[in-house]
mmCIF file of N, CA and C in Angstrom:
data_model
loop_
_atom_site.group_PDB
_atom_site.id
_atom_site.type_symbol
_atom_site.label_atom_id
_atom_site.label_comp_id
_atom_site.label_asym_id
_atom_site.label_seq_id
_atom_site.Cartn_x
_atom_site.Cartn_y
_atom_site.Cartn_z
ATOM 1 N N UNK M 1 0.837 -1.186 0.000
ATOM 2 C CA UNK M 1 0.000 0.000 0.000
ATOM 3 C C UNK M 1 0.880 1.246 0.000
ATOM 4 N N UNK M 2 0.616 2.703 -0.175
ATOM 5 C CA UNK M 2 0.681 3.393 -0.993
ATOM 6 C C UNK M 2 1.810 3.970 1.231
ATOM 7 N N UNK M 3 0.886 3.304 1.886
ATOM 8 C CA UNK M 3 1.579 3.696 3.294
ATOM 9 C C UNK M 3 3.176 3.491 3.278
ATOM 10 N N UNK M 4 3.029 2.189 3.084
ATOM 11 C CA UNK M 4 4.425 1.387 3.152
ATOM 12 C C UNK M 4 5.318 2.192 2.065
ATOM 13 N N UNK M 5 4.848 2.687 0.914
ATOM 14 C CA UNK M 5 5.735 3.242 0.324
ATOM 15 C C UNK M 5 6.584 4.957 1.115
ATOM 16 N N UNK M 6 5.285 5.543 1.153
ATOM 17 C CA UNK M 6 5.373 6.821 2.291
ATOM 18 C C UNK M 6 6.279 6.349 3.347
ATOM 19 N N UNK M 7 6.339 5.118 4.435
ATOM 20 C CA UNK M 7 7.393 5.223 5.610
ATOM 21 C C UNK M 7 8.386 4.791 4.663
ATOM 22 N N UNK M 8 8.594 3.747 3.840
ATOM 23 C CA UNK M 8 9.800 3.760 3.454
ATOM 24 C C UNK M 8 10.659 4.913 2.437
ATOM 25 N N UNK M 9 10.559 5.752 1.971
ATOM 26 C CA UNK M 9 11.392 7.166 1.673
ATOM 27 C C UNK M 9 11.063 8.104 2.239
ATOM 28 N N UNK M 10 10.366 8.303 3.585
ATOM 29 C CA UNK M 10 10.509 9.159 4.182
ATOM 30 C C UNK M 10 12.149 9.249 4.573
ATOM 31 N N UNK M 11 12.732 8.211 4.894
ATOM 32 C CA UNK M 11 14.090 8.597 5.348
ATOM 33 C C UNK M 11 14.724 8.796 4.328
ATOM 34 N N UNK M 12 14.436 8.847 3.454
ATOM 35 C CA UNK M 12 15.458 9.809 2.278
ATOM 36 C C UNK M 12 15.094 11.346 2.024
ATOM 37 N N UNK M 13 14.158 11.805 2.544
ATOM 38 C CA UNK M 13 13.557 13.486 2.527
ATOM 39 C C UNK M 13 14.629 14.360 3.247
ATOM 40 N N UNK M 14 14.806 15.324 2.994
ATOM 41 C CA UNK M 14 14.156 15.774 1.501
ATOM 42 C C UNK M 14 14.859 15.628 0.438
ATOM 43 N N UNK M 15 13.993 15.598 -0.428
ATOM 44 C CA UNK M 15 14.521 15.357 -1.790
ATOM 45 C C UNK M 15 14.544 16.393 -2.484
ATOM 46 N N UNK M 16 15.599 16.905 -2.923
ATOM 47 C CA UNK M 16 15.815 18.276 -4.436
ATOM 48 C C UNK M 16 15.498 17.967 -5.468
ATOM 49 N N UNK M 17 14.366 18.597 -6.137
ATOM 50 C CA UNK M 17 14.247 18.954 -7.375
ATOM 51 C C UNK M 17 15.130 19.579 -8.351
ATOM 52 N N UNK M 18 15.557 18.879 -9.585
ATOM 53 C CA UNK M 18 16.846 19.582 -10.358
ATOM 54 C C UNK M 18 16.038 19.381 -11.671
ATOM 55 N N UNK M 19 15.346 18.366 -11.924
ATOM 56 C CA UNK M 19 14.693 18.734 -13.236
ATOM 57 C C UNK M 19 13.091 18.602 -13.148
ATOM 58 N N UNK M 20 12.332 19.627 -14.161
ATOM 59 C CA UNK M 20 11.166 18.971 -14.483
ATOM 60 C C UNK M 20 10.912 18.941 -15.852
ATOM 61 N N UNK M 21 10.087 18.070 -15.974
ATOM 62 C CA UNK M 21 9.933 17.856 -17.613
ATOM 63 C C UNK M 21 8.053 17.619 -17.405
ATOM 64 N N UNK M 22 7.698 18.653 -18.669
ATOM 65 C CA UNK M 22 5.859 18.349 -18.796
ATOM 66 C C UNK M 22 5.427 18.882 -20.351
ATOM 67 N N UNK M 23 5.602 17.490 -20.179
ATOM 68 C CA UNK M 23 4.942 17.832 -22.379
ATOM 69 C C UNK M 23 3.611 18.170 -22.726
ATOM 70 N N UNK M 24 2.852 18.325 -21.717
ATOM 71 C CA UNK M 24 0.970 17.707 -21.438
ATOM 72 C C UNK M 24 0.852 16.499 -21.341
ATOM 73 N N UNK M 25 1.991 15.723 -21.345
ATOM 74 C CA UNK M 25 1.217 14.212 -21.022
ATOM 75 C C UNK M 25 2.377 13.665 -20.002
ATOM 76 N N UNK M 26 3.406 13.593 -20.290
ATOM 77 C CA UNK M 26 4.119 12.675 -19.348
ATOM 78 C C UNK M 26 5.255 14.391 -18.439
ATOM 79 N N UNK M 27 4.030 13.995 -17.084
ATOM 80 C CA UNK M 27 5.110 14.607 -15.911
ATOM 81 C C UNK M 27 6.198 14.167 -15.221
ATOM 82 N N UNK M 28 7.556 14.293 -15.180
ATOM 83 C CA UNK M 28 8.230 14.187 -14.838
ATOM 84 C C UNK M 28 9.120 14.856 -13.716
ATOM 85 N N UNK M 29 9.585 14.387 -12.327
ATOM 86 C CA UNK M 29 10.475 15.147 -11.727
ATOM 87 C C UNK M 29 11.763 14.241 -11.658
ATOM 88 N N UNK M 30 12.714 15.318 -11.137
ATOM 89 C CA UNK M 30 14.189 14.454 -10.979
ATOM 90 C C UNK M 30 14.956 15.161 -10.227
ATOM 91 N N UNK M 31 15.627 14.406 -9.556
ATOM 92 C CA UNK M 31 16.583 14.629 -8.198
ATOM 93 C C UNK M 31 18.099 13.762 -8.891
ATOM 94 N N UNK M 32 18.945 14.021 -7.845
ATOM 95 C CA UNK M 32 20.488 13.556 -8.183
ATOM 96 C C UNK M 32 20.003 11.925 -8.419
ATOM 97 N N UNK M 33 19.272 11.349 -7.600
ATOM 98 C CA UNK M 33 19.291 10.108 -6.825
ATOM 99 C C UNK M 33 17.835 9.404 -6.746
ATOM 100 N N UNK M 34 16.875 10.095 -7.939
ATOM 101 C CA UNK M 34 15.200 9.869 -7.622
ATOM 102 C C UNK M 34 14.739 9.846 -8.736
ATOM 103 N N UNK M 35 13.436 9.852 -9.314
ATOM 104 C CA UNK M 35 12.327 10.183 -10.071
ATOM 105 C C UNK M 35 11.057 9.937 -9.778
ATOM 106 N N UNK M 36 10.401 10.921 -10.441
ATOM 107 C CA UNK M 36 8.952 10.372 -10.281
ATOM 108 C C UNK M 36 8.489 11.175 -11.656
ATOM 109 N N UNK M 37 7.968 10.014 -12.293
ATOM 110 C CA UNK M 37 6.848 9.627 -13.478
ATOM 111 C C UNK M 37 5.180 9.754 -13.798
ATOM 112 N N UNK M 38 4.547 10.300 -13.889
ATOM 113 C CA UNK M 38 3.049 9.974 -14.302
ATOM 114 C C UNK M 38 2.691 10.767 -15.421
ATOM 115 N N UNK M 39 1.535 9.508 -16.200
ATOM 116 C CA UNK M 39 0.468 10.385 -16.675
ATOM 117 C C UNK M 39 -0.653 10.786 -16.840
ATOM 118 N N UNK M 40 -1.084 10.464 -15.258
ATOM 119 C CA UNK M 40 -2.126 11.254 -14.616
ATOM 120 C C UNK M 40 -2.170 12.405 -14.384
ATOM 121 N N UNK M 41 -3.380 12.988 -14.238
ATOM 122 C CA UNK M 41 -3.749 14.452 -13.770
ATOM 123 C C UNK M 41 -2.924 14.811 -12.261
ATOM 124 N N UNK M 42 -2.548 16.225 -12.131
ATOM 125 C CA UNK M 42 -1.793 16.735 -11.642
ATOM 126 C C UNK M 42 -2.545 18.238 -11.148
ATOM 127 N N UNK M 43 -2.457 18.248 -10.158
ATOM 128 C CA UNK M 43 -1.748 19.818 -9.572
ATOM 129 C C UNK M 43 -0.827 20.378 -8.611
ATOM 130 N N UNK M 44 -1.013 21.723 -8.684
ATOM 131 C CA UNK M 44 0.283 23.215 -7.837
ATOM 132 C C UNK M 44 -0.997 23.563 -6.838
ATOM 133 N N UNK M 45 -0.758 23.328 -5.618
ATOM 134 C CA UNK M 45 -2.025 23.867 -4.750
ATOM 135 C C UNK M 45 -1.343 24.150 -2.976
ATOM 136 N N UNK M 46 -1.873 24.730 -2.460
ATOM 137 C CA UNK M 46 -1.308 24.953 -1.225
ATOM 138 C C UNK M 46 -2.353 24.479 -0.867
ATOM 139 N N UNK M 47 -2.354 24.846 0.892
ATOM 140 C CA UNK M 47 -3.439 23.927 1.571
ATOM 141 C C UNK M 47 -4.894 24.377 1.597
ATOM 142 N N UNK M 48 -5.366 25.337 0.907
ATOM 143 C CA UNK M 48 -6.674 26.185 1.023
ATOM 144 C C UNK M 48 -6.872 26.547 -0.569
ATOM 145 N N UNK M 49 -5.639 26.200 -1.826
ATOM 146 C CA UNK M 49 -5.789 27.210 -2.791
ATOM 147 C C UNK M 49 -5.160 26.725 -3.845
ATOM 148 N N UNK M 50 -5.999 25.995 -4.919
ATOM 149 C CA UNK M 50 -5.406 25.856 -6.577
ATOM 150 C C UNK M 50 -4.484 27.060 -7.068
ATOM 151 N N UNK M 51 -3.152 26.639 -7.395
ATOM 152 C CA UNK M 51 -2.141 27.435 -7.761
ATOM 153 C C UNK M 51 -2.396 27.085 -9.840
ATOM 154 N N UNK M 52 -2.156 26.359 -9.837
ATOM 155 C CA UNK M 52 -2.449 25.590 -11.628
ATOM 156 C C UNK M 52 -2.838 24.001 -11.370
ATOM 157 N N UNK M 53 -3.383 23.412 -12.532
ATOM 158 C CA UNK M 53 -3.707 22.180 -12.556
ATOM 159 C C UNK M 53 -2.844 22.090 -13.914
ATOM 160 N N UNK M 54 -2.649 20.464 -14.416
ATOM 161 C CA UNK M 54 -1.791 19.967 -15.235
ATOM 162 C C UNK M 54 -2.882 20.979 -16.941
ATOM 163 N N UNK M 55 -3.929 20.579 -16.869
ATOM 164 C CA UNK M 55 -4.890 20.858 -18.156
ATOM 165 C C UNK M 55 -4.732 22.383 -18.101
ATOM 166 N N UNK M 56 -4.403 23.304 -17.357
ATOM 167 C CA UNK M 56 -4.427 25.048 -17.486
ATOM 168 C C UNK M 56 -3.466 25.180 -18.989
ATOM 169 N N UNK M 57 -4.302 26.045 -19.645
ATOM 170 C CA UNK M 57 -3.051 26.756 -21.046
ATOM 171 C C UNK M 57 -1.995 26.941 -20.898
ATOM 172 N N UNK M 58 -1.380 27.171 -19.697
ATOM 173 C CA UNK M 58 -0.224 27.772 -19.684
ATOM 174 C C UNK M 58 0.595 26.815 -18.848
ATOM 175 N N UNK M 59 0.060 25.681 -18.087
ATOM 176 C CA UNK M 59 0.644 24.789 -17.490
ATOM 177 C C UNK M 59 2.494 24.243 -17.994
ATOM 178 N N UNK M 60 2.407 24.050 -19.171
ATOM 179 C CA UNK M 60 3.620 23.581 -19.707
ATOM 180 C C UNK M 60 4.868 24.435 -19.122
ATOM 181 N N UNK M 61 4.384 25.430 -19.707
ATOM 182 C CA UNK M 61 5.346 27.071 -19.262
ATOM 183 C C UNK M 61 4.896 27.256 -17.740
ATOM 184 N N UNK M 62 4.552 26.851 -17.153
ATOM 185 C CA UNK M 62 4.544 27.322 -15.203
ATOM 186 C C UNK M 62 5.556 26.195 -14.524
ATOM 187 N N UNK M 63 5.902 25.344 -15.100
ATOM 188 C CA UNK M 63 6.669 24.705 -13.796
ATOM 189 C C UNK M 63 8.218 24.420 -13.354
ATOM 190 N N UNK M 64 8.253 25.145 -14.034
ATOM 191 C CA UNK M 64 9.595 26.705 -14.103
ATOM 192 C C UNK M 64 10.169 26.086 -12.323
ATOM 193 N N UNK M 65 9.101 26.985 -12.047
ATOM 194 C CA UNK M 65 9.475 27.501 -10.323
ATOM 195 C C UNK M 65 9.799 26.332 -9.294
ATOM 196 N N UNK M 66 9.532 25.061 -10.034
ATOM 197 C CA UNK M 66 9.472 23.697 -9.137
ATOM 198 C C UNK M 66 10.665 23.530 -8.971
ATOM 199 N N UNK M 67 11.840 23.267 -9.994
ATOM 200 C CA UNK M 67 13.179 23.397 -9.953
ATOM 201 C C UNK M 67 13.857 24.200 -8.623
ATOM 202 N N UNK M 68 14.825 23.368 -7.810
ATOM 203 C CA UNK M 68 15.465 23.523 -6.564
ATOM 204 C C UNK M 68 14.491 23.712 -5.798
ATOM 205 N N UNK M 69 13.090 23.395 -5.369
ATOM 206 C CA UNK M 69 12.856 23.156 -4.532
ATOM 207 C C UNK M 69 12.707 21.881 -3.303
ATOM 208 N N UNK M 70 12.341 21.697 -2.589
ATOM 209 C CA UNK M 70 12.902 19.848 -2.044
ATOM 210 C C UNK M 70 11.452 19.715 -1.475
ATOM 211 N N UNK M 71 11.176 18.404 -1.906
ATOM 212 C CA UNK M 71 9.792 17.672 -1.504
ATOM 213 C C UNK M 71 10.368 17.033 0.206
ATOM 214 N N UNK M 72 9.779 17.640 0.982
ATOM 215 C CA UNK M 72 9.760 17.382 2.268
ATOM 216 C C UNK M 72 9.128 16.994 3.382
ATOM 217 N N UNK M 73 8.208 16.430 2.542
ATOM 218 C CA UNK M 73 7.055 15.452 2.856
ATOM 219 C C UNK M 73 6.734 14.894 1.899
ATOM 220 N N UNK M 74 6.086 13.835 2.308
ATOM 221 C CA UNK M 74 4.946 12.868 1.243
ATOM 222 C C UNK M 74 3.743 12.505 1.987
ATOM 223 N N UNK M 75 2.210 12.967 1.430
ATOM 224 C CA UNK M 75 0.926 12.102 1.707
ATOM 225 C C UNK M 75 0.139 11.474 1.264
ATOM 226 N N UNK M 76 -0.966 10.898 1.576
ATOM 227 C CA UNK M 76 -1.635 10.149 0.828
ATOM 228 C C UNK M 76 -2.914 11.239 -0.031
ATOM 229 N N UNK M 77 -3.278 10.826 -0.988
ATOM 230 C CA UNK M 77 -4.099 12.215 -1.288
ATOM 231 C C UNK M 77 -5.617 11.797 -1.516
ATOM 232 N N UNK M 78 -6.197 10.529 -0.752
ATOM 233 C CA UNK M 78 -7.220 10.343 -0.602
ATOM 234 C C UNK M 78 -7.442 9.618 0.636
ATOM 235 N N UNK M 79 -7.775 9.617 1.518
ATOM 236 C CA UNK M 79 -7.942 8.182 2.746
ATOM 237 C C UNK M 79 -8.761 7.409 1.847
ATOM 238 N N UNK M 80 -9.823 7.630 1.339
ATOM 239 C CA UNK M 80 -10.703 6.661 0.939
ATOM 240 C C UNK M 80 -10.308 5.625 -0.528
ATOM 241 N N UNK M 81 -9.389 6.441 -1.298
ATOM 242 C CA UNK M 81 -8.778 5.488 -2.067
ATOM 243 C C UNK M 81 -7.520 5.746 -2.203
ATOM 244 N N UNK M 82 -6.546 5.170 -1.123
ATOM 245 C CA UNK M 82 -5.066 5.141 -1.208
ATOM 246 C C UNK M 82 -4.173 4.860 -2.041
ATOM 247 N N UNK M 83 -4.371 5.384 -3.074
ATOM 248 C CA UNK M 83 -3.469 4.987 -4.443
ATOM 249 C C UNK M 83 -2.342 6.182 -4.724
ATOM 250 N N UNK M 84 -2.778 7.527 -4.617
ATOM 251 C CA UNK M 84 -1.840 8.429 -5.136
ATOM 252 C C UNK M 84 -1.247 9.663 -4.073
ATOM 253 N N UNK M 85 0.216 9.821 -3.921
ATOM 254 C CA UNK M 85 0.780 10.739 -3.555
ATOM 255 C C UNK M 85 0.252 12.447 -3.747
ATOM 256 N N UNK M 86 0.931 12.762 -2.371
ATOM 257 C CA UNK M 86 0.843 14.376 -2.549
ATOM 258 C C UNK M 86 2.459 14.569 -1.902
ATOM 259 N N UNK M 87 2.949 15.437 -2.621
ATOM 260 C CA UNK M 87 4.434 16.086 -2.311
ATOM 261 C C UNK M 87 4.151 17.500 -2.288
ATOM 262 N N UNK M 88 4.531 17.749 -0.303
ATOM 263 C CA UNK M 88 4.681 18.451 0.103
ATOM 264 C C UNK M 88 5.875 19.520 -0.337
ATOM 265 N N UNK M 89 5.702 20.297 -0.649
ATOM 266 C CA UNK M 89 7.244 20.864 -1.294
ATOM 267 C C UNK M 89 7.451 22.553 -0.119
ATOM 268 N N UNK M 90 8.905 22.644 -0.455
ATOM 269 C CA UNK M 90 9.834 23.397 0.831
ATOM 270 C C UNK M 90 9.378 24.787 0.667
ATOM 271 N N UNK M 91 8.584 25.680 -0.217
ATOM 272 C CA UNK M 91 7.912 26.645 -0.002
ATOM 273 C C UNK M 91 6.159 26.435 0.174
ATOM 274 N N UNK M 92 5.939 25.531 1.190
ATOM 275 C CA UNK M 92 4.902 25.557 1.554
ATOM 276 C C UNK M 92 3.653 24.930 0.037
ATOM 277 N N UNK M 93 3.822 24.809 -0.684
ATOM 278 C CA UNK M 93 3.213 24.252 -1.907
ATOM 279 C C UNK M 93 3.011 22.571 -1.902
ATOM 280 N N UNK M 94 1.869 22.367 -2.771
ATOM 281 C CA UNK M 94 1.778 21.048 -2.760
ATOM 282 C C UNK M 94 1.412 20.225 -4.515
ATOM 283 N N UNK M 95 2.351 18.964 -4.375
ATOM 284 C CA UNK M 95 2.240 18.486 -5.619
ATOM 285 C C UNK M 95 1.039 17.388 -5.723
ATOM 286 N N UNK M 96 -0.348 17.620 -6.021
ATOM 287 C CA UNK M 96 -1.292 16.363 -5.983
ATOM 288 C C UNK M 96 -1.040 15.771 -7.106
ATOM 289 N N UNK M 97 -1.410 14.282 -7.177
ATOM 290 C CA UNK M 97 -1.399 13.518 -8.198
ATOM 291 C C UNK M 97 -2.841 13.144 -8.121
ATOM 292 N N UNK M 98 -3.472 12.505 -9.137
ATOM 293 C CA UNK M 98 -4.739 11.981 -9.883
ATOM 294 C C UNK M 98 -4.397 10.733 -10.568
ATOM 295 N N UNK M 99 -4.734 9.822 -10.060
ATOM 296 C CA UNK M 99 -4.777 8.644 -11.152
ATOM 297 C C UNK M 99 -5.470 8.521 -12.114
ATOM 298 N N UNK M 100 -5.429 8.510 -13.142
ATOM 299 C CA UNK M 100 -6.455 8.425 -14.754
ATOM 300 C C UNK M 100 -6.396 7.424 -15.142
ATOM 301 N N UNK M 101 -5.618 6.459 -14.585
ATOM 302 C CA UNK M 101 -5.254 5.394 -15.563
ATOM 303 C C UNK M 101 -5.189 4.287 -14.650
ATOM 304 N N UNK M 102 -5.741 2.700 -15.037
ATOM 305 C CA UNK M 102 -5.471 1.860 -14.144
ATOM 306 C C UNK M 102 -4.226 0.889 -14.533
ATOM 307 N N UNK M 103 -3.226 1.336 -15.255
ATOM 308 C CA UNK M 103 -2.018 0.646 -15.229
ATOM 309 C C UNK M 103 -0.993 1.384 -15.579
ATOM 310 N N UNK M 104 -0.458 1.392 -14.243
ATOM 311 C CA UNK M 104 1.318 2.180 -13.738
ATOM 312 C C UNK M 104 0.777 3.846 -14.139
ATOM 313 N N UNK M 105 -0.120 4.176 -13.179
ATOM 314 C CA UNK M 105 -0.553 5.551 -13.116
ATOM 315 C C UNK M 105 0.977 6.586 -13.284
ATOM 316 N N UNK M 106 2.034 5.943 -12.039
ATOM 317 C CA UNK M 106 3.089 6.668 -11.918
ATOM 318 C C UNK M 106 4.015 5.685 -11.662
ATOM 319 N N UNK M 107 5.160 5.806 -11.458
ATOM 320 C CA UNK M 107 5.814 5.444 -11.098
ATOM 321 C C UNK M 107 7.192 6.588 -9.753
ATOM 322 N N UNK M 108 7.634 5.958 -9.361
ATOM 323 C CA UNK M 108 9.070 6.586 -8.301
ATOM 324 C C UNK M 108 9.954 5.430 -8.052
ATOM 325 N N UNK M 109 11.221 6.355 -7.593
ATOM 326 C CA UNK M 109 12.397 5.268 -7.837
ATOM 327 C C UNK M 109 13.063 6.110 -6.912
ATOM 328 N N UNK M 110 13.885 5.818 -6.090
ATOM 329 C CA UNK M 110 14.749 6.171 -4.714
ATOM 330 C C UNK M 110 16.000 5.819 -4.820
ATOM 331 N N UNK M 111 17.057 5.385 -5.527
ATOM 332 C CA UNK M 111 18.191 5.041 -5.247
ATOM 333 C C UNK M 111 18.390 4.088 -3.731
ATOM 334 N N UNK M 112 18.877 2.800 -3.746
ATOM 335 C CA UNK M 112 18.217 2.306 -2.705
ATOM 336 C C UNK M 112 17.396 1.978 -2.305
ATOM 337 N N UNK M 113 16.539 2.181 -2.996
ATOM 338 C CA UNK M 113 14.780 1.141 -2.752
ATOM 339 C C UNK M 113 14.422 0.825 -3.494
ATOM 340 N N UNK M 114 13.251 0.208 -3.642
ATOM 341 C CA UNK M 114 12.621 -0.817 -5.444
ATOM 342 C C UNK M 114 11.880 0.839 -6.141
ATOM 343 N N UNK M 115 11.588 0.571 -6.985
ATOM 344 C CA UNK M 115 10.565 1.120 -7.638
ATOM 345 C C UNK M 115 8.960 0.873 -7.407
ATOM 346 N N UNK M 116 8.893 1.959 -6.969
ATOM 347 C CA UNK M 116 7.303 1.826 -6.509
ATOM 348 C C UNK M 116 6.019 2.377 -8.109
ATOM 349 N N UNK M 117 5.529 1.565 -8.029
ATOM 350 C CA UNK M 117 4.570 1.369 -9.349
ATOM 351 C C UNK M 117 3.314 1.792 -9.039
ATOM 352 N N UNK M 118 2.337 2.655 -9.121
ATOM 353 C CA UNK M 118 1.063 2.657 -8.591
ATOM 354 C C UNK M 118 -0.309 1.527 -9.622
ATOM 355 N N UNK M 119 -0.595 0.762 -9.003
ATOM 356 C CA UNK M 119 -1.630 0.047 -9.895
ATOM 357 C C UNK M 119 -3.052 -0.031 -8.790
ATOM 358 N N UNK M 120 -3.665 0.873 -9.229
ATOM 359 C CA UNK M 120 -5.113 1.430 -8.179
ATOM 360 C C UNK M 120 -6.178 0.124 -9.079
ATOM 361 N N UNK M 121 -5.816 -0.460 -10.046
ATOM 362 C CA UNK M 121 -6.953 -1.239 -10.274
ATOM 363 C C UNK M 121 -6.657 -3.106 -9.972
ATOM 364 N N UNK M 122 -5.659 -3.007 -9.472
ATOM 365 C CA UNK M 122 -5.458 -4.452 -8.067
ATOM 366 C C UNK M 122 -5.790 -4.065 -6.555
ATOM 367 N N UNK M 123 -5.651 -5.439 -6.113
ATOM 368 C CA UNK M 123 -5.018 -5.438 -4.358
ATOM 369 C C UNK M 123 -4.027 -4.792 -4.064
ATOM 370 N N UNK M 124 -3.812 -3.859 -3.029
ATOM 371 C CA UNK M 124 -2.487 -3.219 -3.034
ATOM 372 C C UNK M 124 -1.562 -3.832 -2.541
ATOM 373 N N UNK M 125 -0.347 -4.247 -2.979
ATOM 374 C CA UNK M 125 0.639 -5.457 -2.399
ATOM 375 C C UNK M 125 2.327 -4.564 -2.629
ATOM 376 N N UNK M 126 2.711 -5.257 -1.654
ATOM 377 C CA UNK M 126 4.222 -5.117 -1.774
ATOM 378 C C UNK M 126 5.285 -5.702 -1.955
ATOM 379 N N UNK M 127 6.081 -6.248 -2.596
ATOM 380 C CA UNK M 127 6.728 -7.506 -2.816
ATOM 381 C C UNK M 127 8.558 -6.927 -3.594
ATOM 382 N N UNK M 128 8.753 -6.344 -2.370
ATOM 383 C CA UNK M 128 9.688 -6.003 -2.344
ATOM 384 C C UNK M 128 10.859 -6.217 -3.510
ATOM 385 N N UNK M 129 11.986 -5.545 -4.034
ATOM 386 C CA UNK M 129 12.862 -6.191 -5.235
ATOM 387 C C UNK M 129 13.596 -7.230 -4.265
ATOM 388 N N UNK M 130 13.987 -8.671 -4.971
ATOM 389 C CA UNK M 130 14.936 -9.070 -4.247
ATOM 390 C C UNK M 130 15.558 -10.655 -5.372
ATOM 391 N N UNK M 131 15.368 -11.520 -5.061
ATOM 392 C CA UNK M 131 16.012 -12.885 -6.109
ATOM 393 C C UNK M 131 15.100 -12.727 -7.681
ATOM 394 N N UNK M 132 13.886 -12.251 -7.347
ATOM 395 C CA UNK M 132 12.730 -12.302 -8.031
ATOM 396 C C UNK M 132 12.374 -10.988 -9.286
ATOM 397 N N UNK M 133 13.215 -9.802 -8.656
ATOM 398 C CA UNK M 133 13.921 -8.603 -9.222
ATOM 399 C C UNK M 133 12.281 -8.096 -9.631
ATOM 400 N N UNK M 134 11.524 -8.287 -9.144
ATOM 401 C CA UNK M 134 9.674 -7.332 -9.735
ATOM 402 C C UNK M 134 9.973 -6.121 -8.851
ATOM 403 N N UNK M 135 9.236 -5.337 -9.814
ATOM 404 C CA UNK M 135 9.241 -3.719 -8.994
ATOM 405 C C UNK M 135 8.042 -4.051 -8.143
ATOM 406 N N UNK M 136 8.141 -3.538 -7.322
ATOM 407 C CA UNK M 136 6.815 -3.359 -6.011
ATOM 408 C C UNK M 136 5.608 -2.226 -6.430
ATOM 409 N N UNK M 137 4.476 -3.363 -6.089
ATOM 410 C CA UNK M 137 2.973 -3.133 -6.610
ATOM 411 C C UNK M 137 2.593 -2.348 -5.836
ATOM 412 N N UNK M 138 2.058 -0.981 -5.625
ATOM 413 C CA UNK M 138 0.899 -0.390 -4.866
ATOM 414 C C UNK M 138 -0.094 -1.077 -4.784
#
């Protein structure tokens, strides 16, 4: 579950942002030592207030400002269906994700941990990398 992923890279936080990449379809962030992948719906929101969503006109050209900032938290962004991250980021901003898709909504990768896969249309399971080398199922 989407938990187990949250305690396990919490001890790698925070994480720096050095690249982003957003074509309208595939969002991308990147750190020295990380990534995270989707092409689900997305937004820029603080805790009371839509900053942009992924579909805004001008979205492509806004995420400029994400660069050097460090995700310094991670939450869940539904209790009721635990599938997708929210990244808390170091000026008070927040990154929601949306799942659109029921296979490998997103993906993240930690240097040091498996690759976490989101698949919201299974059981949520974890099955760690190890003899068997599968990336780990949300």
């Amino acid at each position: 579950m989407i938990e187990t992923m949250i305690t396990k890279t919490k001890k790698y936080l925070p994480l720096k942002i050095t690249e982003i990449a957003w074509d309208g379809t595939i969002f991308q962030l990147y750190g020295s030592n990380w990534n995270f992948t989707t092409l689900s719906a997305w937004r820029i929101s603080t805790k009371n207030q839509m900053i942009f969503g992924c579909y805004d006109s001008d979205s492509t050209s806004s995420t400029h400002f994400l660069k050097n900032l460090k995700i310094i938290d991670i939450e869940i962004q539904d209790a009721l269906l635990k599938i997708d991250p929210v990244f808390i980021l170091s000026n008070d901003q927040r990154i929601e994700i949306f799942s659109t898709d029921t296979f490998e909504p997103w993906t993240f990768y930690i240097d040091g941990l498996e690759m976490f896969i989101a698949t919201p249309s299974e059981i949520p399971t974890f099955d760690p990398l190890g003899a068997a080398a599968q990336p780990q199922m949300l």
